[in-house]
Coordinates of C-alpha atoms in Angstrom, one line a residue:
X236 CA 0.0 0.0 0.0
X237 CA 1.2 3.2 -0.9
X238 CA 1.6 6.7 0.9
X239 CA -1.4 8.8 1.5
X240 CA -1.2 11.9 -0.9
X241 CA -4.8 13.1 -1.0
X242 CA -5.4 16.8 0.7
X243 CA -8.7 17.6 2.3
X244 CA -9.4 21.1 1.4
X245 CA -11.4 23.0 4.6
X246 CA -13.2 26.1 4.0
X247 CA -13.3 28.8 6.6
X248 CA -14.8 31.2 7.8
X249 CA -13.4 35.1 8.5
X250 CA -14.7 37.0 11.4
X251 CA -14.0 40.3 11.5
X252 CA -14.5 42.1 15.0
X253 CA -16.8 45.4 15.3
X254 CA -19.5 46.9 16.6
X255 CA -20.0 50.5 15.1
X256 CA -18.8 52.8 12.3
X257 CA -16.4 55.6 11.9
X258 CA -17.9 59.2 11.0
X259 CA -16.3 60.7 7.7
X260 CA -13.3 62.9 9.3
X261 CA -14.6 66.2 8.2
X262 CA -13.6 68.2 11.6
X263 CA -10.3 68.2 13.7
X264 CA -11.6 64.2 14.9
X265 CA -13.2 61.5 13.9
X266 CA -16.8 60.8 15.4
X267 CA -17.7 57.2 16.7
X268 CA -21.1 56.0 16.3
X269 CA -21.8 52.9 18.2
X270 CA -25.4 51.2 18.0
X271 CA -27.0 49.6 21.4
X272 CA -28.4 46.3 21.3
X273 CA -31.5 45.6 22.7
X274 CA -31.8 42.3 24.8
X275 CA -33.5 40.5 21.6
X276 CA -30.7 41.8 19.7
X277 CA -27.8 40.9 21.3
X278 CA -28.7 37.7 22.3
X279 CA -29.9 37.1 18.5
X280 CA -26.6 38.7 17.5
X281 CA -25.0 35.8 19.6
X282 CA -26.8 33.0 18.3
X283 CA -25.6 34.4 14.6
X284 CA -22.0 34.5 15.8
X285 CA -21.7 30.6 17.5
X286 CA -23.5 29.5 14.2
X287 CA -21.1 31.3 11.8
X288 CA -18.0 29.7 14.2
X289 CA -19.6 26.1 14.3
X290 CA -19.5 25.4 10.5
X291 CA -15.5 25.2 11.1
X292 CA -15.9 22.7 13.1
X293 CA -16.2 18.7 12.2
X294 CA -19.2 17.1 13.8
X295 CA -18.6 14.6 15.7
X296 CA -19.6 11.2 14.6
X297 CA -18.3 7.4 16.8
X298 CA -15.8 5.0 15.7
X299 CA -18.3 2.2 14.0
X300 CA -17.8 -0.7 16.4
X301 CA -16.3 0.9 19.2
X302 CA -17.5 1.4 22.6
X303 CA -15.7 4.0 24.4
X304 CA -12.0 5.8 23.2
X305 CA -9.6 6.4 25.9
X306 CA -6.2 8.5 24.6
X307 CA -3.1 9.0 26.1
X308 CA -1.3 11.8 26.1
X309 CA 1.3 14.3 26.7
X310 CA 2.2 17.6 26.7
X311 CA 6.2 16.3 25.8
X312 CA 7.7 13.8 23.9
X313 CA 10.1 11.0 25.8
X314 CA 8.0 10.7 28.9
X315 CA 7.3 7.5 28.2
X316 CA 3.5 7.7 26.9
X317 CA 3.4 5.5 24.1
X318 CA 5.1 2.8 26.4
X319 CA 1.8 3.8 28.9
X320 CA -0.6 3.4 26.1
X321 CA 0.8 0.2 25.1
X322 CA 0.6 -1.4 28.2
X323 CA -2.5 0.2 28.9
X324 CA -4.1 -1.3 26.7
X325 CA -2.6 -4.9 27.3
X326 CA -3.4 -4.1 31.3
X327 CA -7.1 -3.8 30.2
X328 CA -7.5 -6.6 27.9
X329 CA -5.6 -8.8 31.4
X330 CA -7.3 -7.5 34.0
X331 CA -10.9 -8.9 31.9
X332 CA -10.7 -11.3 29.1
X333 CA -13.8 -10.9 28.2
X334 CA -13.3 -7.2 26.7
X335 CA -12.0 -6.7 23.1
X336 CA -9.2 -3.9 23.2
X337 CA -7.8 -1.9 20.1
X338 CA -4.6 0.5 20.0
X339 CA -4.5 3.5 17.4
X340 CA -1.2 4.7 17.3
X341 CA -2.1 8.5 15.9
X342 CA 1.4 9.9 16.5
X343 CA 2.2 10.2 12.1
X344 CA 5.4 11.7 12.4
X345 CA 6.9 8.8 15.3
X346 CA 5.0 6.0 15.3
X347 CA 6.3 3.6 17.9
X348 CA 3.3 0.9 18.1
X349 CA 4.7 -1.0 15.4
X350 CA 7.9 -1.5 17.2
X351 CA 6.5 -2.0 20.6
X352 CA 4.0 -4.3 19.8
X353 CA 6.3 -6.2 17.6
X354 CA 4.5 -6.3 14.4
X355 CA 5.3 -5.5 10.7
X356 CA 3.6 -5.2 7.1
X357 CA 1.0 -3.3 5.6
X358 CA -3.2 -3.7 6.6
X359 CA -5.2 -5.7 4.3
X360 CA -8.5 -4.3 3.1
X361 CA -11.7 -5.4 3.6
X362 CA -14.8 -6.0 1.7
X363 CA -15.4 -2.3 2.0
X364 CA -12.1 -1.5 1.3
X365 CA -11.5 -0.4 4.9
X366 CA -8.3 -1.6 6.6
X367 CA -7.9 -4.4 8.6
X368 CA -5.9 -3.9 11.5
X369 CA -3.0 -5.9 12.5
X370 CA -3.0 -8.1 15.6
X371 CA -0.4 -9.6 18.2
X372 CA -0.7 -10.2 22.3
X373 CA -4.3 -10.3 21.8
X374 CA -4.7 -6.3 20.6
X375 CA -6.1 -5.3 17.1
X376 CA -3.4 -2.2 16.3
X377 CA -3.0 0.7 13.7
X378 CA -0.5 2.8 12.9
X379 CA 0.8 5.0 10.3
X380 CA 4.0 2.9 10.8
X381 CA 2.1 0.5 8.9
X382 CA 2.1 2.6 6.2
X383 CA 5.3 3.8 5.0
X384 CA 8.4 2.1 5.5
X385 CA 10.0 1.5 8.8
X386 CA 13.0 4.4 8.3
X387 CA 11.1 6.5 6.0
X388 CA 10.5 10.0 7.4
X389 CA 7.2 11.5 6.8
X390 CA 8.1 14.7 5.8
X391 CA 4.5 16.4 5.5
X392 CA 2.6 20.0 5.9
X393 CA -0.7 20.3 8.1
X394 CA -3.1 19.3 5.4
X395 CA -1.5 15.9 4.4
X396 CA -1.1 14.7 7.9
X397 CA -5.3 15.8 9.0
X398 CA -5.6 13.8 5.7
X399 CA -3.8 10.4 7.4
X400 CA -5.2 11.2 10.7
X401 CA -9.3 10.9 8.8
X402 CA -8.3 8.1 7.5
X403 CA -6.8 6.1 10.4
X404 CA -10.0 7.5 12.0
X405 CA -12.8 6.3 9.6
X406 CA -11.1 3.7 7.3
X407 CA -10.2 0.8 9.7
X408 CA -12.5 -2.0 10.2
X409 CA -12.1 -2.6 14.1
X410 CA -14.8 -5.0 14.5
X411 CA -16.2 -4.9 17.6
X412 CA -13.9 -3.1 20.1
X413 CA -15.4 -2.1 24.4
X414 CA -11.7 0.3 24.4
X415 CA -10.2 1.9 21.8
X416 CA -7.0 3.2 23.4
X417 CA -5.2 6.2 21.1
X418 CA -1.5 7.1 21.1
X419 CA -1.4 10.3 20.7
X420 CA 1.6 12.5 19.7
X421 CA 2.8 14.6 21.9
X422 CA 1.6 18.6 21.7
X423 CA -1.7 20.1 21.6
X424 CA -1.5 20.6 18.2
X425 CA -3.8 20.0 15.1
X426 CA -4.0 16.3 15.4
X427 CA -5.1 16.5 19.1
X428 CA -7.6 18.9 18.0
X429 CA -9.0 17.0 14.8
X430 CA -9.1 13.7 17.6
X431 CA -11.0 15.2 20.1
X432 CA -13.6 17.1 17.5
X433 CA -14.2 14.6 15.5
X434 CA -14.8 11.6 17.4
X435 CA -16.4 11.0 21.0
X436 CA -14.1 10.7 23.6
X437 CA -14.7 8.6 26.7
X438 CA -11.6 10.0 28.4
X439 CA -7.9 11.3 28.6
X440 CA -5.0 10.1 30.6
X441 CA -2.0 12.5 30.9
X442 CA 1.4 11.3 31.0
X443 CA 4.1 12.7 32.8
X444 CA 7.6 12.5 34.6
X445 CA 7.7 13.9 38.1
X446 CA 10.2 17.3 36.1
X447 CA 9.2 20.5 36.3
X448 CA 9.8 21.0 32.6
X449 CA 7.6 18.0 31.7
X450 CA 5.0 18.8 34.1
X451 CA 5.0 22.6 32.1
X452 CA 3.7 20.7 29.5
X453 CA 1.7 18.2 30.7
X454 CA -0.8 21.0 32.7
X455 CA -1.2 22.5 29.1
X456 CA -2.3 19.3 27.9
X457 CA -5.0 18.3 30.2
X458 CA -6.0 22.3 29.8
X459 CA -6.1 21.6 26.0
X460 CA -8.8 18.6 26.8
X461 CA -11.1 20.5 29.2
X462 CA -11.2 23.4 26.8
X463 CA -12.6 20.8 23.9
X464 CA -14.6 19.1 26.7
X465 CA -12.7 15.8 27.1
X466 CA -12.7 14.3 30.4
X467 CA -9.7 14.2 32.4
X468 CA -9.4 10.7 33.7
X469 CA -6.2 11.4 35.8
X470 CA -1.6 11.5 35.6
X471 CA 0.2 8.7 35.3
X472 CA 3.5 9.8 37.0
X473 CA 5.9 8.2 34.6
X474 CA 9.7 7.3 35.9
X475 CA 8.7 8.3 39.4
X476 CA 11.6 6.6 41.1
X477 CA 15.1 4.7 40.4
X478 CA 15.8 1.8 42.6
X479 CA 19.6 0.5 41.9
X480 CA 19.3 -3.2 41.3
X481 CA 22.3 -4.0 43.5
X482 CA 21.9 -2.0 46.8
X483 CA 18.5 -1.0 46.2
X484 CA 18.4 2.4 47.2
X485 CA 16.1 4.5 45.7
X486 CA 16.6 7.7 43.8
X487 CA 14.2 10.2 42.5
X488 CA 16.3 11.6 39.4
X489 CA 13.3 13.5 37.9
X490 CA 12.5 14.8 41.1
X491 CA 9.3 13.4 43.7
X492 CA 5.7 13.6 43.4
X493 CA 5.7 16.3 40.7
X494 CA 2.6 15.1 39.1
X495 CA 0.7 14.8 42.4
X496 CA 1.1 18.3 42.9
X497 CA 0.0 18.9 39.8
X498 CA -3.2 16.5 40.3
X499 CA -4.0 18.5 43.3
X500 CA -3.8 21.9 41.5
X501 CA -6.2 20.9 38.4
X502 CA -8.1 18.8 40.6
X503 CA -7.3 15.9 39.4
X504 CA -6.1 12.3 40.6
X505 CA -2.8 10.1 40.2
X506 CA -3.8 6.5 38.9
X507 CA -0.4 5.4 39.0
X508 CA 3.3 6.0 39.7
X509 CA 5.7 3.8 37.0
X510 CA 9.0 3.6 38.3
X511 CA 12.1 4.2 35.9
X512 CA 13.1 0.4 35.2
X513 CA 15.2 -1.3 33.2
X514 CA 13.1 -4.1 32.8
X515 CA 10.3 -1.8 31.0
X516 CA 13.0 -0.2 28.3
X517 CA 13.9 -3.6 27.2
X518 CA 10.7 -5.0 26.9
X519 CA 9.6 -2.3 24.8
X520 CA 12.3 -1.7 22.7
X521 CA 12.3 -5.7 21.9
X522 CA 8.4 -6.0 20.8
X523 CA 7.7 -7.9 24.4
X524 CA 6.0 -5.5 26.4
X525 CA 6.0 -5.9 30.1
X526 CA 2.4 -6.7 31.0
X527 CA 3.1 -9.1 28.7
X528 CA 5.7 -10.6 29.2
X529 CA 6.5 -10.3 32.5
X530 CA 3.1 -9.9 33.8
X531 CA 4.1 -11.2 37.9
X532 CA 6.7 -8.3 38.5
X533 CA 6.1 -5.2 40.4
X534 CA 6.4 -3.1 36.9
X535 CA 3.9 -4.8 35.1
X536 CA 1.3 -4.8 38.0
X537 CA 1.7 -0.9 38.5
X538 CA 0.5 -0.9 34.9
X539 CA -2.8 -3.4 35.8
X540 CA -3.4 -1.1 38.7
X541 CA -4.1 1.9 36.1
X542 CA -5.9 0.0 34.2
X543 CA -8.3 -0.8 37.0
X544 CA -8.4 3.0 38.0
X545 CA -8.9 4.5 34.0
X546 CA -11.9 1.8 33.8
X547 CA -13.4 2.7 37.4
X548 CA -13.7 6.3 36.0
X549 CA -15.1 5.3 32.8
X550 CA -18.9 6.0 32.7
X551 CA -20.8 2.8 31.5
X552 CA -21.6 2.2 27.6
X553 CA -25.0 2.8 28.2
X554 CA -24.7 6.6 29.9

């Protein structure tokens, strides 16, 4: 299959602010006329304005077969968040067999499912020439790393990538899926924006290290999702702690607790502190990851843990 090159072409819409008109200059300074607005009016005036702003804005329409859409994100890149969404997403499918689980890796410029997951090649297509995703550990996954080749850079403007990001949207046949959880890139960008307009989402978890510099980043993020009405689930504080193998001291090298005190000042709650382990960096970078296959050690049950907390906050299909 070869790269997407179609563009979507958006309209828009230009507002231009005002509320009076300026007198012809025909003495020493210009006269201001400015026209009050009844009640009727204004609020009239109002309605005019929201509908003139709306038709920017994609409606929203679910993911055929999925039941609720939980993303991951970031407000920086190397925090570890596509290693959380990964094992998110195994965590859920172990801590209840019974629920089908999907991963949408949305990140287009660094895709790192393909790797992680340990799987290669491009989607076949269906009957309705939607793509099929690909499947390992028990996980139907897309990614944009499916795509292109594995060192190819994707090397395009705004339009092309919204382009990739409809498709990976609409155009995969997911079956029947209760979680659909999305990788997203890090940012609050366009593609977070086209996400959370365009499909339903149940809720967001925010990754971050305990850094001041990451946590920056990570308070704009869950800002980004309250301002498009996205739930906050809760932080994940990622590589909370360093414990040396041999004498086992501990060591907080990103610093302690920095996304509780974050949690407290937007209200929200920690599901889960991941410690910074060795352990989790090689499962990952060798397409084993550690709810998977080390599922009894301390690492991988932090990660069932959050899994247990992101569903408890999850409102039920049928709300």
């Amino acid at each position: 299959m070869g790269i997407w090159r179609r563009l979507l072409l958006f309209g828009g819409v230009s507002l231009r602010a005002g509320g009076g008109a300026t007198a012809p200059l025909g003495g020493s300074r210009a006269m201001v006329c400015r026209r009050q607005l009844s009640g009727a009016e204004s609020e009239t005036l109002k309605q005019r304005r929201t509908q003139i702003m709306s038709r920017g804005l994609p409606k929203q329409k679910p993911i055929e077969g999925v039941k609720q859409v939980i993303v991951v994100a970031s407000g920086k890149g190397g925090v570890g968040k596509s290693t959380t969404a990964v094992n998110l997403a195994l965590a859920l499918a172990a801590n209840d067999s019974s629920k089908a689980i999907g991963l949408l890796d949305v990140d287009v410029y660094g895709p790192s499912v393909p790797k992680m997951m340990n799987l290669k090649g491009n989607p076949e297509l269906s009957q309705s020439n939607l793509m099929r995703p690909l499947w390992n550990y028990g996980i139907a996954c897309m990614s944009m790393g499916f795509l292109v080749e594995e060192n190819e850079p994707v090397v395009w403007r705004g339009l092309m990538v919204m382009s990739a990001i409809e498709k990976l949207l609409r155009q995969v046949d997911w079956g029947q899926l209760d979680y659909l959880v999305v990788d997203m890139p890090p940012g609050t960008g366009d593609v977070q924006l086209s996400v959370s307009q365009n499909i339903p989402i149940t809720g967001a978890v925010i990754v971050s290290t305990p850094q001041d510099v990451a946590l920056m980043d990570a308070h704009k993020g869950a800002e980004m999702f309250r301002k498009v009405h996205v739930p906050v689930l809760g932080l994940v504080q990622n590589m909370s702690v360093f414990q040396c193998p041999k004498c086992k001291h501990k060591t907080h090298i990103f610093g302690a607790d920095g996304a509780r005190k974050l949690a407290q000042t937007l209200g929200l709650e920690v599901l889960g502190d991941i410690p910074l382990h060795l352990n989790i960096r090689e499962a990952s970078d060798t397409g084993q990851p550690i709810v998977f296959s080390q599922p009894e050690s301390d690492e991988a049950k932090a990660y069932l843990r959050i899994a247990v907390e992101v569903v408890r906050r999850l409102p039920s299909p049928s709300e």
